[in-house]
PDB file of C-alpha atoms in Angstrom:
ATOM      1  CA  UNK A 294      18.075  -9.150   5.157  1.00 83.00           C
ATOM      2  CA  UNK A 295      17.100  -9.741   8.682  1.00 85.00           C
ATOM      3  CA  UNK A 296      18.179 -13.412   8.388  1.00 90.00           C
ATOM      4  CA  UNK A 297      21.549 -12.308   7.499  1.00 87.00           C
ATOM      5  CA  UNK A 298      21.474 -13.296   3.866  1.00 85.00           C
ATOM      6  CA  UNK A 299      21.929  -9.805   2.354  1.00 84.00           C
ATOM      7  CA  UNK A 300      24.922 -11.317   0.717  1.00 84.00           C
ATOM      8  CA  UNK A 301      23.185 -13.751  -1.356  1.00 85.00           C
ATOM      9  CA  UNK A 302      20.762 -11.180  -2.830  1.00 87.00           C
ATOM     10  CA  UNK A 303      20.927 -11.065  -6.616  1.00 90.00           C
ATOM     11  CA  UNK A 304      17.997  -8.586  -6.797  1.00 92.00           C
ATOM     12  CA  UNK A 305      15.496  -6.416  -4.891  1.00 91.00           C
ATOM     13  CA  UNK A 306      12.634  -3.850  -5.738  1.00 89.00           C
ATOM     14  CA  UNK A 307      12.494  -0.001  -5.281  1.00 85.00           C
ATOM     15  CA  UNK A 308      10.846  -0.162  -2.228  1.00 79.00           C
ATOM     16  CA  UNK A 309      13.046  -2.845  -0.311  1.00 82.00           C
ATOM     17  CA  UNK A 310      15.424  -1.820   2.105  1.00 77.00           C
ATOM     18  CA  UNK A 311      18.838  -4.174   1.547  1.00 74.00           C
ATOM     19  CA  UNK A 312      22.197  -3.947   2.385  1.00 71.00           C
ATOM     20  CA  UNK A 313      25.052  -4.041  -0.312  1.00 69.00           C
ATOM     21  CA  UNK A 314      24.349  -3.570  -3.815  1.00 78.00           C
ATOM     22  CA  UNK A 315      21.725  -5.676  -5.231  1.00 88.00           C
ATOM     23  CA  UNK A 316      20.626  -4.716  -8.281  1.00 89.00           C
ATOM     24  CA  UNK A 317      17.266  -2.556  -8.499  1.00 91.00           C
ATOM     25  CA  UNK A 318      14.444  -4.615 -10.731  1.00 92.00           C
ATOM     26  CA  UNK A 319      11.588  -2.012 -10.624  1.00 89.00           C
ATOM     27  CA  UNK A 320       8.844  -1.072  -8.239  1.00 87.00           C
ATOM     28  CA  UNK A 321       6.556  -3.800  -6.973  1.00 85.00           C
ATOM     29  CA  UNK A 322       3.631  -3.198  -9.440  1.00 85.00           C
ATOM     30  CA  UNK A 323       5.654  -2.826 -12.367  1.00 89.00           C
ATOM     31  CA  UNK A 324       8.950  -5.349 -12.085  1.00 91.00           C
ATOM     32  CA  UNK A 325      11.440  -5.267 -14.337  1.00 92.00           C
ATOM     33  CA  UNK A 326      11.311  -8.581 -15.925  1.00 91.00           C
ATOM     34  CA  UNK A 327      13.931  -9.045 -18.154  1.00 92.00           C
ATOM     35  CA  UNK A 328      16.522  -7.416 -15.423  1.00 92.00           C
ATOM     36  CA  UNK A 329      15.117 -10.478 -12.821  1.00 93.00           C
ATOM     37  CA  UNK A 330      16.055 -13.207 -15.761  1.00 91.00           C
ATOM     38  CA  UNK A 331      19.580 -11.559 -16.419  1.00 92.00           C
ATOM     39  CA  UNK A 332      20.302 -11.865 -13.201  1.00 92.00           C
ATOM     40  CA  UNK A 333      19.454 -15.649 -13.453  1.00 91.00           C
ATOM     41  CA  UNK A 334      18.299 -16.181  -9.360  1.00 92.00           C
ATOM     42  CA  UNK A 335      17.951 -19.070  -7.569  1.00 91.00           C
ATOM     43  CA  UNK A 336      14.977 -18.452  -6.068  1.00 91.00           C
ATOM     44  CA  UNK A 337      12.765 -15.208  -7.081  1.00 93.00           C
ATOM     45  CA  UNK A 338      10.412 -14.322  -4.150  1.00 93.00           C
ATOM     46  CA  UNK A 339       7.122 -12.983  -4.569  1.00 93.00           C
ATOM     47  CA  UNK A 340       3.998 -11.422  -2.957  1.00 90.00           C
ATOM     48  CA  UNK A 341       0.417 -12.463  -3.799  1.00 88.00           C
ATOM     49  CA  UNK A 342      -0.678  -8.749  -3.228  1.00 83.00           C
ATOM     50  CA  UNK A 343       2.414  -6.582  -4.246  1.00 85.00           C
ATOM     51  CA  UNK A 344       3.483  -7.908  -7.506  1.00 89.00           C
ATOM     52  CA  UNK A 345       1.347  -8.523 -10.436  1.00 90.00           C
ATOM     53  CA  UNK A 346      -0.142 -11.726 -11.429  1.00 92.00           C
ATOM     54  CA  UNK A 347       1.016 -11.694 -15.284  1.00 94.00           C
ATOM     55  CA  UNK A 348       4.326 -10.740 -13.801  1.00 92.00           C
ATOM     56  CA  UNK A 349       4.641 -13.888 -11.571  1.00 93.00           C
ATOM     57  CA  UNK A 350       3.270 -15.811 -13.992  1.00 93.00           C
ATOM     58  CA  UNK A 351       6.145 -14.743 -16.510  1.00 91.00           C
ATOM     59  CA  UNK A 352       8.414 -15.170 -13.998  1.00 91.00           C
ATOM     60  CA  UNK A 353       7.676 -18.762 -13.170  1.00 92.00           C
ATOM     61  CA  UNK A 354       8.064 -19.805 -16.885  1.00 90.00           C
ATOM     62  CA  UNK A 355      11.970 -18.506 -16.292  1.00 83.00           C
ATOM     63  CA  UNK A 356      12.688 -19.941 -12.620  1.00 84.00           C
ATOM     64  CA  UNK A 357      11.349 -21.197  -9.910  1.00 90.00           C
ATOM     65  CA  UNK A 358       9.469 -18.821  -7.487  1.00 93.00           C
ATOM     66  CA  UNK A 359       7.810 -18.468  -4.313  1.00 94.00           C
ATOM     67  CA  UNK A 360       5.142 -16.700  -3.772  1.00 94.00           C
ATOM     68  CA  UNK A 361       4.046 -15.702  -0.520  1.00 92.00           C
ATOM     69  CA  UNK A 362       0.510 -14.550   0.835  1.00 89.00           C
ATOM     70  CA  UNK A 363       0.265 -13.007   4.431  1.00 86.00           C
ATOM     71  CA  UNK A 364      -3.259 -12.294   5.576  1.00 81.00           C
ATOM     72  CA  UNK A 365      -2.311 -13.080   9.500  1.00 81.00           C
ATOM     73  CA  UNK A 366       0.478 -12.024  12.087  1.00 80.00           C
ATOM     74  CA  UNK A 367       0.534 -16.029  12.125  1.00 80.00           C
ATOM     75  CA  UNK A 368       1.291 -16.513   8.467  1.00 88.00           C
ATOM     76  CA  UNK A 369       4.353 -14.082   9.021  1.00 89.00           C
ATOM     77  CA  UNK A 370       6.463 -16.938  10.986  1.00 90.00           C
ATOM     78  CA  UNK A 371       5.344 -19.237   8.553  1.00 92.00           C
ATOM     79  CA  UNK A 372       6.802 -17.344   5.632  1.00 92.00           C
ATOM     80  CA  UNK A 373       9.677 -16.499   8.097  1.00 93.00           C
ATOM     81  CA  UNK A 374      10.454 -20.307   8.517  1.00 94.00           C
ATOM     82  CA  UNK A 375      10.201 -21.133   4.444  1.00 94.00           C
ATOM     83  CA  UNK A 376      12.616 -18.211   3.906  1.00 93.00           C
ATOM     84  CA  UNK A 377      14.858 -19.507   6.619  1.00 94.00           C
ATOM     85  CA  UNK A 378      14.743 -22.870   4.572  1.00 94.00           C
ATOM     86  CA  UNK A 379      14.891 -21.603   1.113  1.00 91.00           C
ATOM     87  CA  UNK A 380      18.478 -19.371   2.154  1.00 91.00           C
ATOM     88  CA  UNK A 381      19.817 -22.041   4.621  1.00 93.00           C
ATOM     89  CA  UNK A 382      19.513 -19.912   7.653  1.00 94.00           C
ATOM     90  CA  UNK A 383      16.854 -21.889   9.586  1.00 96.00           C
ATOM     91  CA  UNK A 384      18.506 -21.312  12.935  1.00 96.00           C
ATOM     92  CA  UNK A 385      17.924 -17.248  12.030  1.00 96.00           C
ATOM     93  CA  UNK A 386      14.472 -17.548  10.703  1.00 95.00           C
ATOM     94  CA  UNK A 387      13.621 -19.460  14.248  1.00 96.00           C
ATOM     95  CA  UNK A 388      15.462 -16.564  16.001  1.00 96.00           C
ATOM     96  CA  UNK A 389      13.459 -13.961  14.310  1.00 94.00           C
ATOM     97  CA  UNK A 390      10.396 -15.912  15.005  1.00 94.00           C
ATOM     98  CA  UNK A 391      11.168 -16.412  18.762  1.00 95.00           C
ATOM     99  CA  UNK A 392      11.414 -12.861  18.696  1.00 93.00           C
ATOM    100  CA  UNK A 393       8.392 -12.283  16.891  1.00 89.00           C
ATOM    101  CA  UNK A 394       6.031 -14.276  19.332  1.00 90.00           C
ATOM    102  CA  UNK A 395       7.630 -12.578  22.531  1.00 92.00           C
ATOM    103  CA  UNK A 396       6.640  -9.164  20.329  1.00 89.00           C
ATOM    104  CA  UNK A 397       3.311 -10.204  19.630  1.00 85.00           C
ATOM    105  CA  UNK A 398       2.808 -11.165  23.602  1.00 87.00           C
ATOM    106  CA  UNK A 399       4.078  -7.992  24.464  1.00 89.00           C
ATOM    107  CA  UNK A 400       1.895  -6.148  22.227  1.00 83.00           C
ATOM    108  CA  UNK A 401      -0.877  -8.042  23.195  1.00 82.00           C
ATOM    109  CA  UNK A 402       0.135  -7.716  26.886  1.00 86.00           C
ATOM    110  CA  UNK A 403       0.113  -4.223  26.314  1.00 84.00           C
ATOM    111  CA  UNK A 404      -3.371  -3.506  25.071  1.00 81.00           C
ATOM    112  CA  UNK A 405      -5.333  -5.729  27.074  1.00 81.00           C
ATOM    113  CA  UNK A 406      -7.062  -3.499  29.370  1.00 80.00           C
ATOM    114  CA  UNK A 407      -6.906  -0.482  26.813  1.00 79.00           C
ATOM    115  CA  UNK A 408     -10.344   1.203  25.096  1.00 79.00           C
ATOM    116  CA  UNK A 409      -9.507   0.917  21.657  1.00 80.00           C
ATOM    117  CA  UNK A 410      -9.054   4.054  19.176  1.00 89.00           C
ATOM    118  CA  UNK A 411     -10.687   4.443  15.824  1.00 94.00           C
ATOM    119  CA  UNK A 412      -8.040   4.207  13.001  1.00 95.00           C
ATOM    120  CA  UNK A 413      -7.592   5.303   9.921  1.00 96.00           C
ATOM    121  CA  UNK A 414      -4.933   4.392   8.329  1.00 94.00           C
ATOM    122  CA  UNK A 415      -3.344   5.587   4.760  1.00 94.00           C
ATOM    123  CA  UNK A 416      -0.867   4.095   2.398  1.00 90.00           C
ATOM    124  CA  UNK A 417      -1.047   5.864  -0.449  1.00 87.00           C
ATOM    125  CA  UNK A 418      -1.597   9.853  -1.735  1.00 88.00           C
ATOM    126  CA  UNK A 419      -3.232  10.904  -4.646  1.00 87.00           C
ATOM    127  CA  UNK A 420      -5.176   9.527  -4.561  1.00 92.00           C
ATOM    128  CA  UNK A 421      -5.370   8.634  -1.051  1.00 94.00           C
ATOM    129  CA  UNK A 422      -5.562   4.334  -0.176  1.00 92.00           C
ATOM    130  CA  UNK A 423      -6.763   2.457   2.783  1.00 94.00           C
ATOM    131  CA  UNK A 424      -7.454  -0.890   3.864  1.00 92.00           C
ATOM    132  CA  UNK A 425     -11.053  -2.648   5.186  1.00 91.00           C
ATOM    133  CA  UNK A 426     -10.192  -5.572   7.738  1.00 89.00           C
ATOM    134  CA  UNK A 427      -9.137  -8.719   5.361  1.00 85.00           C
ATOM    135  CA  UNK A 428      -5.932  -6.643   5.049  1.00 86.00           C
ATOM    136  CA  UNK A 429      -2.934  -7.325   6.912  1.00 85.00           C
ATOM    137  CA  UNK A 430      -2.331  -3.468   8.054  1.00 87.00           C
ATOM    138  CA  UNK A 431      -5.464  -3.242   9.275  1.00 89.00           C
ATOM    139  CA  UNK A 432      -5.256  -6.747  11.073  1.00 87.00           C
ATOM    140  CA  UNK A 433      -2.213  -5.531  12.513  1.00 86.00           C
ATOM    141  CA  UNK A 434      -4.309  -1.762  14.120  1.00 88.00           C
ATOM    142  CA  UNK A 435      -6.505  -4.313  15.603  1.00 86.00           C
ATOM    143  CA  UNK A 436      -4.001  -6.857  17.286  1.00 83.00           C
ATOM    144  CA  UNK A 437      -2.855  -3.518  18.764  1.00 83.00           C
ATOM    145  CA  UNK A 438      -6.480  -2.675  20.164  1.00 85.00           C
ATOM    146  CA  UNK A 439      -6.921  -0.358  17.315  1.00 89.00           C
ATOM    147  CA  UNK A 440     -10.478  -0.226  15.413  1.00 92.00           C
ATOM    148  CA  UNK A 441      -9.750   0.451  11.694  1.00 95.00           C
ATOM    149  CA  UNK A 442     -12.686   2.905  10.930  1.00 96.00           C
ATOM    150  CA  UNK A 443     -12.448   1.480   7.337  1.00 96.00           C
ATOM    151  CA  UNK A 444     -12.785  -2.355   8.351  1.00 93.00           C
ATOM    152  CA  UNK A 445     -16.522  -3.149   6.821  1.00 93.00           C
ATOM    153  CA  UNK A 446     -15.459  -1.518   3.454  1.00 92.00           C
ATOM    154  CA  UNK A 447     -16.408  -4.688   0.900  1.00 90.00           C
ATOM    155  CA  UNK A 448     -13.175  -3.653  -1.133  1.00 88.00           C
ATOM    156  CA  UNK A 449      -9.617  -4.704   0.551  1.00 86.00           C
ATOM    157  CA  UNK A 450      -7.647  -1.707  -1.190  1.00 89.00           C
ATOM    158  CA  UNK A 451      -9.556   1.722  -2.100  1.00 92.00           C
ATOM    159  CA  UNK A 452      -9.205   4.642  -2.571  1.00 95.00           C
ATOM    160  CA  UNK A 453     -11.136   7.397   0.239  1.00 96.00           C
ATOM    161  CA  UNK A 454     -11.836  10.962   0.146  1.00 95.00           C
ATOM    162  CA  UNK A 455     -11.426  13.502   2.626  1.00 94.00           C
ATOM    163  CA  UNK A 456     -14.606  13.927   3.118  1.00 96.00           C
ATOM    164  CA  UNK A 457     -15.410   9.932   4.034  1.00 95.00           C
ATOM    165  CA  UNK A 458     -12.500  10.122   6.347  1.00 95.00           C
ATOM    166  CA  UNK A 459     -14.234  13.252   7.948  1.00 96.00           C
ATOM    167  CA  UNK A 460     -17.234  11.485   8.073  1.00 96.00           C
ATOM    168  CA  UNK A 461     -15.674   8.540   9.874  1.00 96.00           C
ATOM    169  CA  UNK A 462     -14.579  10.449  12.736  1.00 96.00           C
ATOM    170  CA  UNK A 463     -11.227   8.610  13.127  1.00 96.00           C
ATOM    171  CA  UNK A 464      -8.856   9.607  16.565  1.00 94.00           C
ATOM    172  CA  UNK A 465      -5.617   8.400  15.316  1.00 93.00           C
ATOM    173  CA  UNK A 466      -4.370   9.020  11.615  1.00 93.00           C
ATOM    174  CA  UNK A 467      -1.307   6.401  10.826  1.00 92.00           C
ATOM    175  CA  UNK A 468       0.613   7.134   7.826  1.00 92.00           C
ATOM    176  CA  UNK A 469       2.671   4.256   5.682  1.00 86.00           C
ATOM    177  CA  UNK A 470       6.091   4.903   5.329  1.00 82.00           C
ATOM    178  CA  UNK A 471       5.949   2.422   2.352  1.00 74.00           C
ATOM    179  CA  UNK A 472       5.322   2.312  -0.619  1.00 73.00           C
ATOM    180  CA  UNK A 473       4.147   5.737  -0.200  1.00 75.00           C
ATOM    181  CA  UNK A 474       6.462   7.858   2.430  1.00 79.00           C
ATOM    182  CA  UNK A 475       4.221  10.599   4.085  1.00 82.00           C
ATOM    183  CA  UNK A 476       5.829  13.852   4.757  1.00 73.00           C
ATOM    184  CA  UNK A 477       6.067  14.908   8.282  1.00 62.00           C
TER     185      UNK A 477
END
């Protein structure tokens, strides 16, 4: 979308935000499989994390897909630049990463002489989901001066109770507005 090729979608999950009218082929963790091979694609782009490895798997036996794996702000221009390549838009995906350093700089810039705040941050409800540090959320608390009160946690994804989020004394609660939108 943000490389201007909203056009050339064929297909896009519940939970991505496009313009137009691409058709809907289920949520991340459950894909509609037999709606991504009617729609024949080109290309069928995939997450490592988000979408389920039996899914891929079936996928790539019907059409050739990337899959993508972003542990590190870095990794984002990376998969930025193959995106630009795979939808013939290079020019935008260097524009968006242009953009992207100067954020990261700014960010970075902005934080320096900062004490950081203990995060805790939760993408999911019922029941409720954080992050440890291997995850990119959490990476991106810290490149913000953030401490992610979660970050030794051995698991990458878990679930938390109330009463270990008490326990971890947070100051700042961040709620995902995706997959899981928070009420206000």
């Amino acid at each position: 979308v943000h490389l201007g090729a909203s056009a050339d979608l064929a297909g896009v999950t519940d939970l991505c935000e496009a313009n137009g009218r691409p058709e809907r082929v289920g949520s991340p963790k459950a894909l509609e499989v037999s709606k991504i091979e009617r729609l024949e694609p080109d290309w069928i782009l995939a997450d490592v994390r988000d979408n389920r490895p039996e899914e891929i798997q079936a996928l790539q036996k019907r059409g050739r897909v990337k899959v993508f794996d972003v542990d590190q702000l870095s990794e984002v221009r990376d998969v930025m630049s193959e995106l630009g390549r795979l939808t013939e838009k290079q020019k935008e995906a260097q524009r968006l990463n242009q953009t992207l350093l100067e954020e990261i700089a700014k960010n970075a810039a902005a934080f320096r002489d900062r004490v950081g705040r203990r995060a805790l941050l939760l993408l999911w409800d019922k029941p409720y989901l954080t992050v440890n540090f291997d995850a990119y959320p959490s990476r991106l608390i810290e490149s913000s001066g953030g401490e992610n009160v979660f970050r030794q946690d051995p698991l990458r994804e878990f679930p938390v109770e109330i009463e270990d989020m008490i326990e971890k004394n947070p100051e700042a609660l961040l709620l995902a507005t995706a997959p899981f939108p928070f009420e206000r």
